[in-house]
mmCIF file of C-alpha atoms in Angstrom:
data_model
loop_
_atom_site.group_PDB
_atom_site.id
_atom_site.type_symbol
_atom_site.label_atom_id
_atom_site.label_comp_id
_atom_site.label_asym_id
_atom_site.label_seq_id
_atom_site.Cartn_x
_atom_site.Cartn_y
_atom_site.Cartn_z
ATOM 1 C CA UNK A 247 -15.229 -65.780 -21.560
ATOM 2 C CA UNK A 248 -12.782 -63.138 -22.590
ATOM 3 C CA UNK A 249 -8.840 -63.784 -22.719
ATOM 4 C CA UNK A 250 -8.011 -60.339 -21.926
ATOM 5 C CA UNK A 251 -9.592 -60.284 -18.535
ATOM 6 C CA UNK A 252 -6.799 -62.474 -17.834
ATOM 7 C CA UNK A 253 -3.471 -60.829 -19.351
ATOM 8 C CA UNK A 254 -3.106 -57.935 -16.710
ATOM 9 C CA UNK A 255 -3.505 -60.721 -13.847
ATOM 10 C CA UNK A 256 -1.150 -63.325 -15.799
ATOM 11 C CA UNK A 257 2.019 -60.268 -15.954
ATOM 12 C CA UNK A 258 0.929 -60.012 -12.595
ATOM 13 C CA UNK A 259 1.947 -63.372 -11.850
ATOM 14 C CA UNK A 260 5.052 -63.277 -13.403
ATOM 15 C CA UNK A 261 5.747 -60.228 -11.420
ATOM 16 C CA UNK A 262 5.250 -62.605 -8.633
ATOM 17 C CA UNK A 263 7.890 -65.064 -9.922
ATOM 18 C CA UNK A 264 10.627 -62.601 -10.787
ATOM 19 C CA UNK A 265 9.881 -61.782 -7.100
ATOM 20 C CA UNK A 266 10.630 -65.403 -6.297
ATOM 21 C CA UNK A 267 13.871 -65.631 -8.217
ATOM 22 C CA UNK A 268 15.203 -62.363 -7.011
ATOM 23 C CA UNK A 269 14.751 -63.695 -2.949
ATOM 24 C CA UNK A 270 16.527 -66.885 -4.362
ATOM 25 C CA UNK A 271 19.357 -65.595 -5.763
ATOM 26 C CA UNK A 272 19.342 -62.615 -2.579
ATOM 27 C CA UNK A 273 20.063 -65.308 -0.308
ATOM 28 C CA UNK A 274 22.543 -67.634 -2.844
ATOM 29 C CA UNK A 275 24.330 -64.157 -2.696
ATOM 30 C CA UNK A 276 24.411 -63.034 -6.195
ATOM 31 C CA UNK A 277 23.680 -59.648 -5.733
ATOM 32 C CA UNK A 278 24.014 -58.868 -9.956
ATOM 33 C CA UNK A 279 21.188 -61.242 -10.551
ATOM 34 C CA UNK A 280 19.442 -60.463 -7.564
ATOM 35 C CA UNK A 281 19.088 -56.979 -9.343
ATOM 36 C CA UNK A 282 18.057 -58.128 -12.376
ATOM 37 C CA UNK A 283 15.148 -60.416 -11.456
ATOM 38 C CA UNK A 284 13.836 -57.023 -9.329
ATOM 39 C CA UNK A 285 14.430 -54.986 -12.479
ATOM 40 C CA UNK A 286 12.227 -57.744 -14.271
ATOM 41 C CA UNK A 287 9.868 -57.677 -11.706
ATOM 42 C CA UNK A 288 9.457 -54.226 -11.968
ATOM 43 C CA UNK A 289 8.973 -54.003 -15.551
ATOM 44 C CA UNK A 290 6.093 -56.196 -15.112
ATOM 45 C CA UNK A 291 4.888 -54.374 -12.321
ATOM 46 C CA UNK A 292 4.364 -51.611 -14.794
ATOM 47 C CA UNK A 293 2.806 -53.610 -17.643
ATOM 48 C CA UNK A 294 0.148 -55.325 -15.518
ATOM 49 C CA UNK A 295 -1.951 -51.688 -14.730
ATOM 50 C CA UNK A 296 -0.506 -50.508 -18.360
ATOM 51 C CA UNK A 297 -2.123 -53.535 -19.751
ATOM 52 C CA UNK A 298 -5.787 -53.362 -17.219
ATOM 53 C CA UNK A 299 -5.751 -49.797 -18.373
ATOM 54 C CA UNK A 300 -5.558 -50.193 -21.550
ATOM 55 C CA UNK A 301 -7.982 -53.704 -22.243
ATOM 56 C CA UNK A 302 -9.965 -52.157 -19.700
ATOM 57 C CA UNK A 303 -9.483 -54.922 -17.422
ATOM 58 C CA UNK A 304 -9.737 -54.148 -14.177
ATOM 59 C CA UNK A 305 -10.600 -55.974 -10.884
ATOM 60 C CA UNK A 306 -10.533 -56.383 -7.781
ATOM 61 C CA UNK A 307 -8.657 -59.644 -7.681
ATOM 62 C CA UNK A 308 -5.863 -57.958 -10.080
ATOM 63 C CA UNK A 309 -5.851 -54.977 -7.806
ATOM 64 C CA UNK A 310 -5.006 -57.475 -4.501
ATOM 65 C CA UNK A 311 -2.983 -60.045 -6.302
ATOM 66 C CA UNK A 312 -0.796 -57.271 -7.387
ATOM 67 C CA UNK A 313 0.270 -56.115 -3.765
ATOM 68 C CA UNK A 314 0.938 -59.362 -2.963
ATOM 69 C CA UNK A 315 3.216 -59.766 -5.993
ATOM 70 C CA UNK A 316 4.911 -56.312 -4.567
ATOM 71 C CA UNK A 317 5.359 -57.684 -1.097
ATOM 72 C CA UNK A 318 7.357 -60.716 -2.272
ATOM 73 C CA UNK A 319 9.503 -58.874 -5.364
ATOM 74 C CA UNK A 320 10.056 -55.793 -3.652
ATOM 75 C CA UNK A 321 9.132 -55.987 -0.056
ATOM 76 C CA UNK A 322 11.197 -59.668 0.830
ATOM 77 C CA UNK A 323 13.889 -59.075 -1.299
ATOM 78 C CA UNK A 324 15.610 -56.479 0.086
ATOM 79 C CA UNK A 325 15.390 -57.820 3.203
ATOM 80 C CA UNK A 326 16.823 -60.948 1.986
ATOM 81 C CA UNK A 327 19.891 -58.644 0.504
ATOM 82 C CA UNK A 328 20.475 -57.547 3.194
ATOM 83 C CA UNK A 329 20.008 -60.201 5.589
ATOM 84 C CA UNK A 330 21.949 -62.116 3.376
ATOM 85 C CA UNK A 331 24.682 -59.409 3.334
ATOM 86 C CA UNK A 332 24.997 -59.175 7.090
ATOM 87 C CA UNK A 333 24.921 -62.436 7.863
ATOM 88 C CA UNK A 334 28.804 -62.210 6.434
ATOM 89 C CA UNK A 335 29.751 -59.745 9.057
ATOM 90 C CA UNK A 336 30.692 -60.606 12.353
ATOM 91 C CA UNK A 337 27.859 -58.744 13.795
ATOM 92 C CA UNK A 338 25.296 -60.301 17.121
ATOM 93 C CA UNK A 339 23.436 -62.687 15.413
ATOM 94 C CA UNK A 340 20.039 -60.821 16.145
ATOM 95 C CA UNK A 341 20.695 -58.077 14.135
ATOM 96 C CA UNK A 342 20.455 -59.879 10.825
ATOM 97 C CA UNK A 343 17.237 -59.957 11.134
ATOM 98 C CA UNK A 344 17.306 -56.735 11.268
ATOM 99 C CA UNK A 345 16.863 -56.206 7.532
ATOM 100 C CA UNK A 346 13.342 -57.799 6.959
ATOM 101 C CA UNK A 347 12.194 -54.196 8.597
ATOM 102 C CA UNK A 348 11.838 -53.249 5.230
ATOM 103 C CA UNK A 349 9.945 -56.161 4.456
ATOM 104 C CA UNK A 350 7.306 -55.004 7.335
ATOM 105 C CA UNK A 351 7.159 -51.505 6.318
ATOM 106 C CA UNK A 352 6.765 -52.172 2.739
ATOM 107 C CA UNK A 353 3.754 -54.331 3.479
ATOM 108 C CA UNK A 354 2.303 -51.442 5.410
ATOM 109 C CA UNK A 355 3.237 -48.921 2.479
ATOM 110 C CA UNK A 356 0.965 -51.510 0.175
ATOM 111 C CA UNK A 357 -1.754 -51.474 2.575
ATOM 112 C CA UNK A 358 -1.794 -47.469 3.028
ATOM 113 C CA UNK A 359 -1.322 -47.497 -0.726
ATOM 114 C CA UNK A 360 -4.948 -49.839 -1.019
ATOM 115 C CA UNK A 361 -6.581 -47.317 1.014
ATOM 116 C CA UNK A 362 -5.434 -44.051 -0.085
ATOM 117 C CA UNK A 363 -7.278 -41.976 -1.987
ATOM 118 C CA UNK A 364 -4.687 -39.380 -2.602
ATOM 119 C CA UNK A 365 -2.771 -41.759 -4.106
ATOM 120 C CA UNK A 366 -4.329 -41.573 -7.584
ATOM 121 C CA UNK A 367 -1.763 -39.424 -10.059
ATOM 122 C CA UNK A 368 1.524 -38.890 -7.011
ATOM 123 C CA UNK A 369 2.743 -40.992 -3.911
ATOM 124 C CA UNK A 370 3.008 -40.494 -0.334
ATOM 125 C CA UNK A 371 5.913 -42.012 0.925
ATOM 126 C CA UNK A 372 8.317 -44.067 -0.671
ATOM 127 C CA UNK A 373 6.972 -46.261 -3.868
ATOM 128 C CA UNK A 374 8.197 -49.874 -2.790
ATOM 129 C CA UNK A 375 9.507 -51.214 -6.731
ATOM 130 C CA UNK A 376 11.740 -47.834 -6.011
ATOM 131 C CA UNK A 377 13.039 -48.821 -2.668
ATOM 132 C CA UNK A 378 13.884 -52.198 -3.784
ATOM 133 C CA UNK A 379 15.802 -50.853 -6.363
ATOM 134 C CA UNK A 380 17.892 -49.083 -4.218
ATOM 135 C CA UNK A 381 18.587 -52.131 -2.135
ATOM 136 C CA UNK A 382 19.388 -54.232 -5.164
ATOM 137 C CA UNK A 383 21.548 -51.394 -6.589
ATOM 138 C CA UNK A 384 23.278 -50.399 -3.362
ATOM 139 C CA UNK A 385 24.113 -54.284 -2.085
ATOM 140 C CA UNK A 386 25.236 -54.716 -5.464
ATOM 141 C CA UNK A 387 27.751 -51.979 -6.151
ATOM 142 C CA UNK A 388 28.931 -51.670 -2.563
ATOM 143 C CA UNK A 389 28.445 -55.252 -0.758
ATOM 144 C CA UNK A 390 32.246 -55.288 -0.030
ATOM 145 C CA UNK A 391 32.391 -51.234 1.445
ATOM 146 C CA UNK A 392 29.756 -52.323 3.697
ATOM 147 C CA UNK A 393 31.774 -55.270 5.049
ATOM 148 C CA UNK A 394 33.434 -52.609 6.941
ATOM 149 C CA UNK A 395 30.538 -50.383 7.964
ATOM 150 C CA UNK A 396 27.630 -52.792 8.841
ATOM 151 C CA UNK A 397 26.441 -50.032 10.959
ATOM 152 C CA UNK A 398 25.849 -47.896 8.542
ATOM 153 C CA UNK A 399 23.330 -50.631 6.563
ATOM 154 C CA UNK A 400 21.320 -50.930 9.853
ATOM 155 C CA UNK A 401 21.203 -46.837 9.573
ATOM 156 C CA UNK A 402 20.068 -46.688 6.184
ATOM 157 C CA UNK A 403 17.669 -49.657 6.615
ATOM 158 C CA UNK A 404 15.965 -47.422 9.459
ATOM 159 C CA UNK A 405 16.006 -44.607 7.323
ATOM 160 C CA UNK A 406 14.003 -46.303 4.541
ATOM 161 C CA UNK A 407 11.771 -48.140 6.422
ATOM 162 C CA UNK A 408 10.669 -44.649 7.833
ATOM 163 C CA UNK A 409 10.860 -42.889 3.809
ATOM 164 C CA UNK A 410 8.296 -45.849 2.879
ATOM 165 C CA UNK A 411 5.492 -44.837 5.554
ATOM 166 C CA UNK A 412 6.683 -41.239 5.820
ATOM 167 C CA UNK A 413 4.042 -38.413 4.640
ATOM 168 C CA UNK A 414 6.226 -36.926 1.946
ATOM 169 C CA UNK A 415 4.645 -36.578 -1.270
ATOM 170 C CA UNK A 416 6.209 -37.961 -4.090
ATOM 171 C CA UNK A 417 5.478 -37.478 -8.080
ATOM 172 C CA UNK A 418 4.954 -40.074 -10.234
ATOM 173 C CA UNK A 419 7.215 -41.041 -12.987
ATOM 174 C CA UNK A 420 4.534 -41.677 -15.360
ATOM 175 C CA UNK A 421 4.809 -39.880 -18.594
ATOM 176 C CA UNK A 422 1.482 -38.287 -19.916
ATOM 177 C CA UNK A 423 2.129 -38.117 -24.031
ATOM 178 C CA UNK A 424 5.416 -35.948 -24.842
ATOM 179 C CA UNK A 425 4.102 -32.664 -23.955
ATOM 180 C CA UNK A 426 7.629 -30.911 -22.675
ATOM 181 C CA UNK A 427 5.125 -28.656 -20.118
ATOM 182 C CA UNK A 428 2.770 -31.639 -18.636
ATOM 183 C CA UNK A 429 6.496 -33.890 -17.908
ATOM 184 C CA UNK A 430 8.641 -31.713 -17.387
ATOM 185 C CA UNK A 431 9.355 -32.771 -13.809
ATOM 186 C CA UNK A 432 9.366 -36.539 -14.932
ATOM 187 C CA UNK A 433 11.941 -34.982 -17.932
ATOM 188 C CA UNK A 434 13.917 -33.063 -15.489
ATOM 189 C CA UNK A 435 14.502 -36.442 -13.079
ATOM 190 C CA UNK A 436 15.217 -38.730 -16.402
ATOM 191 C CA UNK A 437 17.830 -35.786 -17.483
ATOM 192 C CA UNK A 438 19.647 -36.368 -13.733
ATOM 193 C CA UNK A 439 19.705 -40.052 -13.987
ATOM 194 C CA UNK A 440 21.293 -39.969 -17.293
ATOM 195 C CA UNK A 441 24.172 -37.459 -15.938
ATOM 196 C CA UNK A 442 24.479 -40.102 -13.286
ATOM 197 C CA UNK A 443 24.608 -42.932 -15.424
ATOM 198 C CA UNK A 444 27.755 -41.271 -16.926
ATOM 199 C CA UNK A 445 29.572 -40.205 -14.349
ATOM 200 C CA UNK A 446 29.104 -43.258 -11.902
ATOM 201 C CA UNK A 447 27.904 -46.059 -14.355
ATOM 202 C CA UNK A 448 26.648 -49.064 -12.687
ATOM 203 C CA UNK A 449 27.309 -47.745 -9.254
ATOM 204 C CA UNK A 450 24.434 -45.282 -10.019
ATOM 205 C CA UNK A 451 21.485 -47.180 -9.871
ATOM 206 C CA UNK A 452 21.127 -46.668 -6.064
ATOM 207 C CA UNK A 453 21.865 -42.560 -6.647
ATOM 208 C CA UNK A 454 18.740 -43.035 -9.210
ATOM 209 C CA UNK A 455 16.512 -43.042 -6.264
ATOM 210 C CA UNK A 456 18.171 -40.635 -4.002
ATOM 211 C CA UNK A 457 17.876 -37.655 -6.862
ATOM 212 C CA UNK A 458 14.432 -39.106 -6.910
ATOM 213 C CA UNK A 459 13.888 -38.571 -2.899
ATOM 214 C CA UNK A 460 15.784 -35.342 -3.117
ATOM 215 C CA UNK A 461 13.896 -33.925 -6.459
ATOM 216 C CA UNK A 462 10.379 -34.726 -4.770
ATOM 217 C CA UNK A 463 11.413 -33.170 -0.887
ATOM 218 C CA UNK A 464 12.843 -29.958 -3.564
ATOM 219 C CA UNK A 465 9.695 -30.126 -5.215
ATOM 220 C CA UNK A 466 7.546 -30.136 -2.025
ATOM 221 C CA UNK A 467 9.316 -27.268 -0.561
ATOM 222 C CA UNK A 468 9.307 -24.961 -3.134
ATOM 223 C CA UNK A 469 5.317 -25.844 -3.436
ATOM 224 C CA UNK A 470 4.384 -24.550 -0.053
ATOM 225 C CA UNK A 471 6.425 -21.350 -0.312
ATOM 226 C CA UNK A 472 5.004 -21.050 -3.605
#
């Protein structure tokens, strides 16, 4: 029996346990590593289907396995930031809960996902490893801002529970060879985050995936009057 059936479905797995340790530390309150583990996560998250597609290793348990990986790394964990991160206010004790919305919608953004056939080379809706990198960066740089404005967290977890299910498309920031005319959109959104990297440092992780949501709305309107 072949190893390399295996190695897509093992990076999977550890995925799945960055996932674990970024809920742990979500809820222990330490935001920085909290970010970290998702980052982690989320480089495996890309090496699993780099790795099926390239020792042609596909299957259908990989394929399942790896939502489930997603739900926990970057479905539960923002929800646990932000649970975590209200639960510090002095807010009705109901509306805590209020952040595992984002754990519900992305779990129905990985089921669409499954089902999707449009979904081959471009998204529809938010990708979830994005929106929990927004969470992680946002709770990180501006936990003690929001201590003030708690409404403004239950706003914006509305707002991206709807972005995860909406019907917006949005491109994919996989990078086809270095052809300058086959990426240049994925060039053109890696040129913005590196402007923002500069001018806000590590506060602009979370602005990483607004230009992102911006760029692909831009992109979508200027395609239908096109």
């Amino acid at each position: 029996m072949k190893i390399k059936k295996y190695i897509p479905n093992t990076i999977t797995c550890l995925n799945l346990v960055s996932g674990c340790v970024a809920v742990w530390l979500a809820f222990q309150g330490e935001y920085g590593g909290a970010l970290v583990a998702i980052f982690v996560a989320a480089i495996f998250d890309f090496c699993d289907g780099f790795a099926a597609r390239l020792l042609k290793a596909y299957s259908l348990l990989g394929k399942e396995l790896d939502s489930l990986a997603d739900v926990v790394s970057f479905g539960f964990t923002p929800g646990a930031l932000i649970f975590t991160l209200l639960s510090q206010e002095q807010i009705p004790y109901f509306l805590r809960f209020a952040g595992f919305l984002i754990s519900i919608f992305s779990a129905l953004r990985l089921a669409k996902f499954n089902l999707d056939q449009r979904q081959t080379n471009s998204f529809i809706g938010l990708p979830v490893p994005a929106n929990a990198i927004f969470w992680g960066g946002i709770v990180f740089a501006f936990h003690a801002f929001f201590a003030n404005y708690w409404w403004l967290l239950l706003f914006l977890t509305i707002i991206f529970s709807f972005l995860l299910v909406a019907e917006i498309p949005m491109f994919s920031l996989k990078i086809k060879g270095l052809s300058l005319k086959e990426n240049k959109i994925q060039y053109i959104f890696i040129i913005g985050c590196i402007i923002l990297l500069i001018v806000l440092r590590m506060n602009s992780i979370p602005f990483f995936i607004i230009w992102y949501i911006l760029f692909s709305v831009s992109l979508n309107i200027f395609a239908k009057k096109g």
